[in-house]
Amino acid sequence: MGRRWAARLSLAAGVAALLVLVVFGGLVSLVLMGVGWAGLALSAAGVWWMLTHTGRIRVLAVLLLVAVPLAVLALYAAAGLLWVVLVSLGLWALAVFAGRAALVEDAPPAMPEHPARRPERPFLIMNPRSGGGKVTKFRLAERARALGAEVVVLDPDRPQDVAELAREAVGRGADLLGVAGGDGTQALVAGVAVAHDLPFVVISAGTRNHFALDLGLDRKNPARCLEALTDGVELRVDLGYLRAGGHEEPEEPAEPGSEVVFVNSASFGVYAEVVQSPAYRDDKVRTILEMLPDLLAQESGARLSVRGDGPVLEAPQAVLVSNNPYQRGDSAGLGRRERLDTGELGVLGVHVGSAAEAAELLLRGGQQGRGLTETTAREVVVDADAPVIPVGVDGEALTLPTPVRCRLAPGALRVRVPRHRPGVRLGAPPMDWRRVRRLALTMGRAAAGRGPA
């Protein structure tokens, strides 16, 4: 019932948005709406010119970004139709919001949960710097020790090999490994857990906690993750691996430690190049603005080639290979994956060659098309015209020999999670007017006893 009425509201608001323009503004308001779309496209072009140029052209692009919206608003006000356009835009936004809400299907099947016995010798590594000091704020070490866990709190002033710490703990008889820290640290210890077939606990003490988010864990209160030690269930999730160098697929399984592990994603191209710069950590914005023009024009950096299950992706400016695909329509930052056990890599490639393509990508709402490629694959090979390339692995900056092979180990990681946890909040799918109309009409007929059309 809720989806049906959301679809009907979407159609009604969409029609009302057009009627407001026609009734109160006539042809002039429609022309001004077209001017608004043109202004949006010109603003997108201004962003492109600002990112791909320096000096006077960048200054002019910034001026364009300021002047275009002001000019459009001035035209609306001069015609006495500013309120009409704003009301119409508000109704249109309501139509899109309601339509996307109507298209949300029933929640996909949750990842299967398996019974888990309480560990006898859990071992946890905690990074006191992660997440602005969450380990100390939530007294995670003290709470974990009270539950019988051996805890190592990393020394901020002395670099430590967390994978080696985990292996040493296994040698002492640890029957569970866990990490309170960022996703990069999670990945290192997760690789050790898989190598020894031990359960792994994620404690959401990092800054972004993408892996914890997709596992349905409480990111606001990481102490709740410790409930996995006393009342937990097990999820079997995929783990990503990068194997650097070598043009032939290896016949034998890789030796432990010869591959780089990732729980979220590996990025190649522009982002990976920028984070390699020593100046990035001290002044992110300035470093990005200085490096982007040459990187986007591909006058610096390696020229990439990406081969998966489909056509080869040539010369993308940026590539993201993820452990399971991210949810479509989540343009705000690729924040969620519906499942972590599909056995498929997500592949997102970006290639924007001109201001026109940048404008088209914006007007399409970041949907797949020219400039953006989105697909899945069982294995992905990233090659380049350089012997080594920078790679961002779960937020960590690495340099790897080419080609780089990306693969998944399906169901390899035994993640121990609390039995009761917040769950994964899924975003709404992209807007599809045909589906919204079909949903409203079909469900209406079915509810009236006439069956689907």
Short mmCIF file of C-alpha atoms in Angstrom, two decimals:
data_model
loop_
_atom_site.label_atom_id
_atom_site.label_comp_id
_atom_site.label_asym_id
_atom_site.label_seq_id
_atom_site.Cartn_x
_atom_site.Cartn_y
_atom_site.Cartn_z
CA MET A 1 0.00 0.00 0.00
CA GLY A 2 2.77 2.46 0.91
CA ARG A 3 4.64 1.97 -2.36
CA ARG A 4 1.44 2.40 -4.38
CA TRP A 5 0.63 5.72 -2.76
CA ALA A 6 4.23 6.89 -3.06
CA ALA A 7 4.09 6.18 -6.80
CA ARG A 8 0.79 8.03 -7.11
CA LEU A 9 2.18 10.99 -5.16
CA SER A 10 5.21 11.04 -7.45
CA LEU A 11 3.06 11.17 -10.60
CA ALA A 12 0.75 13.82 -9.12
CA ALA A 13 3.66 16.03 -8.00
CA GLY A 14 5.34 15.69 -11.41
CA VAL A 15 2.18 16.74 -13.23
CA ALA A 16 1.62 19.60 -10.75
CA ALA A 17 5.17 20.85 -11.34
CA LEU A 18 4.43 21.23 -15.06
CA LEU A 19 0.96 22.72 -14.48
CA VAL A 20 2.33 25.41 -12.17
CA LEU A 21 4.70 26.51 -14.94
CA VAL A 22 2.06 26.50 -17.65
CA VAL A 23 -0.81 28.06 -15.66
CA PHE A 24 1.11 30.83 -13.89
CA GLY A 25 3.89 31.52 -16.34
CA GLY A 26 2.82 30.25 -19.72
CA LEU A 27 5.44 29.86 -22.41
CA VAL A 28 7.81 32.31 -20.72
CA SER A 29 8.21 30.10 -17.65
CA LEU A 30 9.02 27.08 -19.83
CA VAL A 31 11.68 29.13 -21.59
CA LEU A 32 13.13 30.19 -18.26
CA MET A 33 13.19 26.60 -17.10
CA GLY A 34 15.22 25.77 -20.18
CA VAL A 35 17.55 28.63 -19.25
CA GLY A 36 17.94 27.02 -15.82
CA TRP A 37 19.00 23.71 -17.33
CA ALA A 38 21.41 25.52 -19.61
CA GLY A 39 22.84 27.33 -16.58
CA LEU A 40 23.31 24.01 -14.81
CA ALA A 41 25.17 22.60 -17.80
CA LEU A 42 27.33 25.72 -18.05
CA SER A 43 28.14 25.47 -14.34
CA ALA A 44 29.25 21.86 -14.84
CA ALA A 45 31.47 23.01 -17.67
CA GLY A 46 32.88 25.69 -15.37
CA VAL A 47 33.78 23.04 -12.81
CA TRP A 48 35.56 21.06 -15.52
CA TRP A 49 37.54 24.09 -16.72
CA MET A 50 38.47 24.96 -13.13
CA LEU A 51 39.81 21.45 -12.50
CA THR A 52 41.65 21.06 -15.80
CA HIS A 53 43.29 24.47 -16.13
CA THR A 54 45.45 26.82 -14.12
CA GLY A 55 46.08 30.56 -14.16
CA ARG A 56 43.66 32.89 -15.89
CA ILE A 57 41.40 30.17 -17.25
CA ARG A 58 40.86 28.79 -13.75
CA VAL A 59 40.05 32.29 -12.46
CA LEU A 60 37.55 32.80 -15.30
CA ALA A 61 35.99 29.40 -14.55
CA VAL A 62 35.47 30.35 -10.91
CA LEU A 63 33.88 33.64 -11.98
CA LEU A 64 31.62 31.66 -14.33
CA LEU A 65 30.54 29.39 -11.47
CA VAL A 66 29.50 32.45 -9.47
CA ALA A 67 27.99 34.50 -12.29
CA VAL A 68 25.84 31.85 -13.98
CA PRO A 69 23.55 31.02 -11.03
CA LEU A 70 23.19 34.71 -10.16
CA ALA A 71 22.30 35.55 -13.77
CA VAL A 72 19.68 32.80 -13.94
CA LEU A 73 18.06 33.98 -10.69
CA ALA A 74 18.10 37.58 -11.94
CA LEU A 75 16.27 36.56 -15.13
CA TYR A 76 13.63 34.74 -13.11
CA ALA A 77 13.16 37.75 -10.82
CA ALA A 78 13.01 40.22 -13.73
CA ALA A 79 10.22 38.18 -15.33
CA GLY A 80 8.33 38.11 -12.02
CA LEU A 81 8.35 34.31 -12.11
CA LEU A 82 10.94 33.43 -9.51
CA TRP A 83 8.30 32.08 -7.13
CA VAL A 84 6.72 30.03 -9.93
CA VAL A 85 10.02 28.36 -10.80
CA LEU A 86 10.84 27.70 -7.15
CA VAL A 87 7.42 26.12 -6.49
CA SER A 88 7.75 24.02 -9.62
CA LEU A 89 11.23 22.86 -8.62
CA GLY A 90 9.94 21.99 -5.15
CA LEU A 91 7.14 19.89 -6.61
CA TRP A 92 9.57 18.22 -8.98
CA ALA A 93 11.90 17.38 -6.10
CA LEU A 94 8.93 15.87 -4.24
CA ALA A 95 8.03 13.83 -7.33
CA VAL A 96 11.54 12.41 -7.60
CA PHE A 97 11.78 11.71 -3.86
CA ALA A 98 8.42 9.92 -3.76
CA GLY A 99 9.18 8.03 -6.98
CA ARG A 100 12.49 6.72 -5.70
CA ALA A 101 10.84 5.73 -2.41
CA ALA A 102 8.18 3.82 -4.36
CA LEU A 103 10.85 1.93 -6.28
CA VAL A 104 12.57 0.59 -3.18
CA GLU A 105 12.01 -3.13 -3.40
CA ASP A 106 11.64 -5.35 -0.41
CA ALA A 107 14.97 -5.61 1.37
CA PRO A 108 17.27 -8.09 -0.37
CA PRO A 109 17.86 -11.36 1.46
CA ALA A 110 20.24 -10.83 4.34
CA MET A 111 23.57 -12.60 4.35
CA PRO A 112 23.08 -16.00 6.03
CA GLU A 113 23.99 -16.13 9.70
CA HIS A 114 25.74 -19.16 11.18
CA PRO A 115 25.85 -20.17 14.83
CA ALA A 116 29.09 -19.32 16.64
CA ARG A 117 30.49 -20.49 19.93
CA ARG A 118 32.08 -18.07 22.36
CA PRO A 119 35.85 -17.76 21.74
CA GLU A 120 38.20 -18.91 24.49
CA ARG A 121 41.26 -16.84 23.54
CA PRO A 122 40.22 -13.79 21.50
CA PHE A 123 42.98 -11.40 20.40
CA LEU A 124 42.25 -7.78 19.50
CA ILE A 125 44.44 -5.03 18.06
CA MET A 126 43.41 -1.44 18.75
CA ASN A 127 44.66 1.76 17.15
CA PRO A 128 44.26 4.68 19.61
CA ARG A 129 44.56 7.26 16.82
CA SER A 130 41.73 5.93 14.66
CA GLY A 131 38.48 7.82 14.53
CA GLY A 132 39.77 10.71 16.59
CA GLY A 133 40.53 8.54 19.62
CA LYS A 134 37.46 6.27 19.81
CA VAL A 135 39.46 3.51 21.49
CA THR A 136 40.02 5.76 24.51
CA LYS A 137 36.68 7.56 24.36
CA PHE A 138 34.67 4.32 24.54
CA ARG A 139 37.16 2.49 26.82
CA LEU A 140 37.34 -0.32 24.29
CA ALA A 141 40.52 -1.92 25.62
CA GLU A 142 39.21 -2.10 29.19
CA ARG A 143 35.84 -3.49 28.06
CA ALA A 144 37.46 -6.11 25.83
CA ARG A 145 39.83 -7.28 28.56
CA ALA A 146 36.88 -7.61 30.93
CA LEU A 147 35.39 -10.05 28.42
CA GLY A 148 38.53 -12.17 28.45
CA ALA A 149 40.26 -10.82 25.33
CA GLU A 150 43.98 -10.24 24.95
CA VAL A 151 44.36 -6.65 23.72
CA VAL A 152 47.31 -4.90 22.11
CA VAL A 153 46.99 -1.12 21.93
CA LEU A 154 49.32 0.17 19.22
CA ASP A 155 51.98 2.70 20.15
CA PRO A 156 51.30 5.89 18.12
CA ASP A 157 55.01 6.77 18.16
CA ARG A 158 56.33 3.39 17.05
CA PRO A 159 55.25 1.74 13.77
CA GLN A 160 54.15 -1.87 14.29
CA ASP A 161 53.39 -4.69 11.87
CA VAL A 162 49.78 -5.54 12.75
CA ALA A 163 49.77 -8.63 10.54
CA GLU A 164 52.82 -9.97 12.35
CA LEU A 165 51.20 -9.22 15.72
CA ALA A 166 48.18 -11.25 14.62
CA ARG A 167 50.32 -14.15 13.41
CA GLU A 168 52.20 -14.21 16.71
CA ALA A 169 48.88 -14.31 18.58
CA VAL A 170 47.75 -17.27 16.47
CA GLY A 171 50.99 -19.02 17.40
CA ARG A 172 50.10 -18.49 21.07
CA GLY A 173 46.71 -20.13 20.54
CA ALA A 174 44.37 -17.25 19.70
CA ASP A 175 41.04 -18.57 18.37
CA LEU A 176 39.65 -15.21 17.18
CA LEU A 177 41.24 -12.06 15.74
CA GLY A 178 39.80 -8.58 15.73
CA VAL A 179 40.65 -4.94 15.05
CA ALA A 180 39.49 -1.61 16.41
CA GLY A 181 40.81 0.75 13.76
CA GLY A 182 40.56 1.87 10.17
CA ASP A 183 39.63 -0.27 7.18
CA GLY A 184 43.26 -0.58 6.07
CA THR A 185 44.21 -2.17 9.40
CA GLN A 186 41.08 -4.33 9.27
CA ALA A 187 42.18 -5.72 5.91
CA LEU A 188 45.68 -6.65 7.08
CA VAL A 189 44.45 -8.67 10.04
CA ALA A 190 41.52 -10.12 8.08
CA GLY A 191 44.07 -11.65 5.70
CA VAL A 192 45.74 -13.42 8.64
CA ALA A 193 42.36 -14.65 9.91
CA VAL A 194 41.57 -16.17 6.52
CA ALA A 195 45.00 -17.80 6.26
CA HIS A 196 44.37 -19.58 9.59
CA ASP A 197 40.60 -20.08 9.17
CA LEU A 198 39.80 -18.05 12.28
CA PRO A 199 36.78 -15.82 12.93
CA PHE A 200 37.34 -12.09 12.66
CA VAL A 201 35.72 -9.26 14.63
CA VAL A 202 35.27 -5.73 13.29
CA ILE A 203 35.12 -2.94 15.89
CA SER A 204 33.95 0.30 14.31
CA ALA A 205 36.62 2.60 15.76
CA GLY A 206 37.80 4.06 12.45
CA THR A 207 36.89 7.36 10.84
CA ARG A 208 34.54 6.19 8.09
CA ASN A 209 34.03 2.52 8.92
CA HIS A 210 32.77 1.51 5.45
CA PHE A 211 33.29 -2.18 6.16
CA ALA A 212 31.44 -1.93 9.48
CA LEU A 213 28.60 -0.08 7.75
CA ASP A 214 28.04 -2.85 5.23
CA LEU A 215 28.15 -5.47 7.98
CA GLY A 216 25.30 -3.66 9.71
CA LEU A 217 27.37 -2.74 12.78
CA ASP A 218 26.80 0.21 15.10
CA ARG A 219 29.19 2.94 13.93
CA LYS A 220 28.14 5.47 16.58
CA ASN A 221 28.94 3.20 19.52
CA PRO A 222 31.84 0.85 18.70
CA ALA A 223 31.58 -0.73 22.15
CA ARG A 224 28.48 -2.57 20.94
CA CYS A 225 30.66 -4.47 18.47
CA LEU A 226 32.26 -6.24 21.44
CA GLU A 227 28.98 -8.10 21.95
CA ALA A 228 30.21 -10.38 19.17
CA LEU A 229 32.54 -11.95 21.75
CA THR A 230 29.68 -13.07 23.99
CA ASP A 231 26.55 -13.28 21.82
CA GLY A 232 27.66 -13.44 18.22
CA VAL A 233 26.81 -15.05 14.91
CA GLU A 234 29.05 -15.64 11.93
CA LEU A 235 28.79 -14.20 8.42
CA ARG A 236 30.76 -15.63 5.52
CA VAL A 237 31.91 -12.69 3.41
CA ASP A 238 34.19 -12.27 0.41
CA LEU A 239 37.70 -10.91 0.71
CA GLY A 240 39.52 -8.98 -2.02
CA TYR A 241 43.10 -9.59 -3.13
CA LEU A 242 45.54 -7.71 -5.36
CA ARG A 243 48.39 -9.61 -7.02
CA ALA A 244 51.00 -7.32 -8.55
CA GLY A 245 53.16 -8.06 -11.60
CA GLY A 246 53.15 -11.01 -13.99
CA HIS A 247 51.17 -11.11 -17.22
CA GLU A 248 50.02 -14.69 -16.87
CA GLU A 249 47.50 -15.99 -14.37
CA PRO A 250 49.38 -18.05 -11.77
CA GLU A 251 48.77 -21.79 -11.91
CA GLU A 252 49.41 -22.30 -8.17
CA PRO A 253 47.63 -20.50 -5.31
CA ALA A 254 49.46 -17.44 -4.08
CA GLU A 255 51.70 -17.82 -1.05
CA PRO A 256 50.41 -16.11 2.13
CA GLY A 257 51.55 -12.51 2.21
CA SER A 258 52.26 -12.32 -1.54
CA GLU A 259 48.98 -10.55 -2.22
CA VAL A 260 47.55 -7.30 -0.89
CA VAL A 261 44.22 -7.73 0.92
CA PHE A 262 41.31 -5.30 0.75
CA VAL A 263 37.93 -5.36 2.47
CA ASN A 264 36.41 -2.39 0.61
CA SER A 265 38.11 -1.25 -2.57
CA ALA A 266 41.22 -0.54 -4.58
CA SER A 267 41.41 2.71 -6.54
CA PHE A 268 43.58 3.49 -9.55
CA GLY A 269 44.19 6.65 -11.53
CA VAL A 270 43.58 10.24 -10.40
CA TYR A 271 42.78 9.63 -6.74
CA ALA A 272 45.58 7.12 -6.28
CA GLU A 273 48.06 9.53 -7.92
CA VAL A 274 47.02 12.45 -5.71
CA VAL A 275 47.23 10.63 -2.38
CA GLN A 276 50.78 9.53 -3.23
CA SER A 277 51.97 13.13 -3.09
CA PRO A 278 53.92 13.97 0.11
CA ALA A 279 52.09 17.32 0.20
CA TYR A 280 48.62 15.72 0.22
CA ARG A 281 48.38 15.16 3.97
CA ASP A 282 49.45 18.71 4.81
CA ASP A 283 47.31 20.58 2.27
CA LYS A 284 44.76 18.35 0.52
CA VAL A 285 42.86 21.03 -1.41
CA ARG A 286 45.93 22.79 -2.80
CA THR A 287 47.57 19.49 -3.76
CA ILE A 288 44.43 18.33 -5.60
CA LEU A 289 44.06 21.62 -7.50
CA GLU A 290 47.73 21.59 -8.49
CA MET A 291 47.79 17.98 -9.70
CA LEU A 292 44.37 17.56 -11.31
CA PRO A 293 44.92 19.55 -14.54
CA ASP A 294 47.74 17.30 -15.77
CA LEU A 295 46.13 14.12 -14.43
CA LEU A 296 42.72 14.73 -16.01
CA ALA A 297 44.33 15.71 -19.30
CA GLN A 298 46.49 12.56 -18.92
CA GLU A 299 49.64 14.60 -19.44
CA SER A 300 51.01 13.03 -16.27
CA GLY A 301 50.37 9.74 -14.56
CA ALA A 302 50.07 6.33 -16.15
CA ARG A 303 47.64 5.52 -18.95
CA LEU A 304 45.45 2.71 -17.63
CA SER A 305 43.79 -0.26 -19.30
CA VAL A 306 41.18 -2.30 -17.41
CA ARG A 307 40.13 -5.80 -18.44
CA GLY A 308 37.28 -7.64 -16.75
CA ASP A 309 34.50 -9.90 -17.95
CA GLY A 310 33.37 -7.43 -20.62
CA PRO A 311 35.01 -5.03 -23.09
CA VAL A 312 38.39 -3.54 -22.20
CA LEU A 313 38.15 -0.09 -20.63
CA GLU A 314 40.86 2.04 -22.23
CA ALA A 315 42.46 5.12 -20.68
CA PRO A 316 40.04 5.79 -17.79
CA GLN A 317 41.01 8.68 -15.58
CA ALA A 318 39.89 6.87 -12.44
CA VAL A 319 38.96 3.27 -11.63
CA LEU A 320 37.43 1.82 -8.48
CA VAL A 321 37.46 -1.96 -7.99
CA SER A 322 35.37 -2.96 -5.00
CA ASN A 323 34.80 -6.06 -2.92
CA ASN A 324 31.23 -6.61 -4.18
CA PRO A 325 29.47 -3.84 -6.14
CA TYR A 326 28.29 -0.68 -4.49
CA GLN A 327 24.60 0.10 -4.59
CA ARG A 328 23.46 1.90 -7.73
CA GLY A 329 22.11 5.40 -7.26
CA ASP A 330 24.33 6.12 -4.28
CA SER A 331 26.05 9.05 -5.94
CA ALA A 332 26.87 10.71 -2.63
CA GLY A 333 29.99 8.71 -2.13
CA LEU A 334 29.62 5.05 -2.92
CA GLY A 335 28.78 4.40 0.69
CA ARG A 336 26.90 1.09 0.73
CA ARG A 337 27.01 -2.44 -0.56
CA GLU A 338 23.84 -4.49 -0.28
CA ARG A 339 25.77 -7.73 0.23
CA LEU A 340 29.34 -8.85 0.73
CA ASP A 341 28.94 -12.43 -0.46
CA THR A 342 28.04 -12.29 -4.16
CA GLY A 343 31.51 -13.38 -5.29
CA GLU A 344 31.74 -10.49 -7.77
CA LEU A 345 33.92 -7.40 -7.92
CA GLY A 346 32.32 -4.06 -8.62
CA VAL A 347 34.05 -1.98 -11.29
CA LEU A 348 33.51 1.76 -11.72
CA GLY A 349 35.46 3.62 -14.40
CA VAL A 350 35.40 7.35 -15.14
CA HIS A 351 36.61 9.04 -18.32
CA VAL A 352 35.55 12.63 -18.95
CA GLY A 353 37.32 14.24 -21.88
CA SER A 354 35.63 17.61 -22.24
CA ALA A 355 33.40 20.18 -20.61
CA ALA A 356 30.46 18.86 -22.64
CA GLU A 357 30.94 15.35 -21.25
CA ALA A 358 31.21 16.74 -17.70
CA ALA A 359 27.93 18.61 -18.19
CA GLU A 360 26.24 15.53 -19.65
CA LEU A 361 27.38 13.40 -16.70
CA LEU A 362 25.95 15.94 -14.25
CA LEU A 363 22.62 16.27 -16.08
CA ARG A 364 22.29 12.48 -16.19
CA GLY A 365 22.64 12.41 -12.42
CA GLY A 366 25.82 10.35 -12.47
CA GLN A 367 24.14 7.42 -14.21
CA GLN A 368 25.97 5.04 -16.50
CA GLY A 369 26.63 6.42 -19.93
CA ARG A 370 29.30 8.38 -21.71
CA GLY A 371 31.98 9.17 -19.16
CA LEU A 372 30.93 6.57 -16.60
CA THR A 373 31.20 2.78 -16.82
CA GLU A 374 29.74 0.53 -14.14
CA THR A 375 29.95 -3.26 -14.25
CA THR A 376 30.83 -6.39 -12.29
CA ALA A 377 33.47 -9.05 -12.89
CA ARG A 378 34.95 -12.18 -11.34
CA GLU A 379 38.47 -10.90 -11.95
CA VAL A 380 39.84 -7.54 -13.04
CA VAL A 381 43.29 -6.83 -14.49
CA VAL A 382 44.54 -3.24 -14.38
CA ASP A 383 47.49 -2.64 -16.69
CA ALA A 384 49.32 0.54 -17.62
CA ASP A 385 52.03 2.01 -19.82
CA ALA A 386 54.25 2.21 -16.74
CA PRO A 387 56.10 -0.49 -14.81
CA VAL A 388 54.55 0.59 -11.48
CA ILE A 389 51.39 2.49 -10.61
CA PRO A 390 49.98 4.06 -7.44
CA VAL A 391 47.04 2.25 -5.86
CA GLY A 392 44.77 3.35 -3.03
CA VAL A 393 43.86 0.24 -1.02
CA ASP A 394 41.21 0.81 1.65
CA GLY A 395 42.48 4.35 2.05
CA GLU A 396 46.18 3.39 2.18
CA ALA A 397 48.58 4.64 -0.52
CA LEU A 398 50.66 1.89 -2.19
CA THR A 399 52.77 1.53 -5.32
CA LEU A 400 52.50 -1.80 -7.17
CA PRO A 401 54.12 -3.32 -10.29
CA THR A 402 51.86 -3.74 -13.30
CA PRO A 403 49.70 -5.45 -14.24
CA VAL A 404 47.64 -5.63 -11.05
CA ARG A 405 45.20 -8.55 -10.79
CA CYS A 406 42.15 -8.04 -8.59
CA ARG A 407 40.19 -11.05 -7.40
CA LEU A 408 37.83 -12.21 -4.66
CA ALA A 409 38.01 -15.18 -2.37
CA PRO A 410 34.27 -15.97 -2.05
CA GLY A 411 33.09 -16.54 1.50
CA ALA A 412 36.67 -16.76 2.76
CA LEU A 413 36.33 -14.40 5.74
CA ARG A 414 34.43 -15.60 8.81
CA VAL A 415 33.19 -12.35 10.35
CA ARG A 416 31.83 -12.60 13.89
CA VAL A 417 29.14 -9.95 14.48
CA PRO A 418 26.72 -9.27 17.35
CA ARG A 419 23.45 -11.13 17.07
CA HIS A 420 21.58 -7.82 17.42
CA ARG A 421 22.89 -4.93 15.33
CA PRO A 422 21.41 -1.88 13.56
CA GLY A 423 21.56 -3.39 10.07
CA VAL A 424 22.25 -1.88 6.67
CA ARG A 425 20.17 1.12 5.59
CA LEU A 426 19.73 0.92 1.84
CA GLY A 427 19.42 4.02 -0.31
CA ALA A 428 16.71 4.60 -2.86
CA PRO A 429 17.32 3.44 -6.45
CA PRO A 430 17.67 5.82 -9.44
CA MET A 431 14.47 7.43 -10.66
CA ASP A 432 12.61 5.55 -13.39
CA TRP A 433 9.38 7.24 -14.48
CA ARG A 434 8.14 4.27 -16.49
CA ARG A 435 8.47 1.95 -13.49
CA VAL A 436 6.77 4.50 -11.21
CA ARG A 437 3.81 4.82 -13.61
CA ARG A 438 3.54 1.05 -14.03
CA LEU A 439 3.73 0.55 -10.28
CA ALA A 440 0.99 3.08 -9.54
CA LEU A 441 -1.41 1.82 -12.20
CA THR A 442 -0.76 -1.91 -11.86
CA MET A 443 -1.03 -1.98 -8.09
CA GLY A 444 -4.12 0.18 -8.27
CA ARG A 445 -5.84 -2.30 -10.60
CA ALA A 446 -4.76 -5.24 -8.49
CA ALA A 447 -6.11 -3.59 -5.36
CA ALA A 448 -9.45 -3.03 -7.13
CA GLY A 449 -9.63 -6.71 -8.02
CA ARG A 450 -8.99 -6.27 -11.74
CA GLY A 451 -5.52 -7.82 -11.74
CA PRO A 452 -2.42 -6.46 -13.45
CA ALA A 453 -2.61 -4.84 -16.86
#
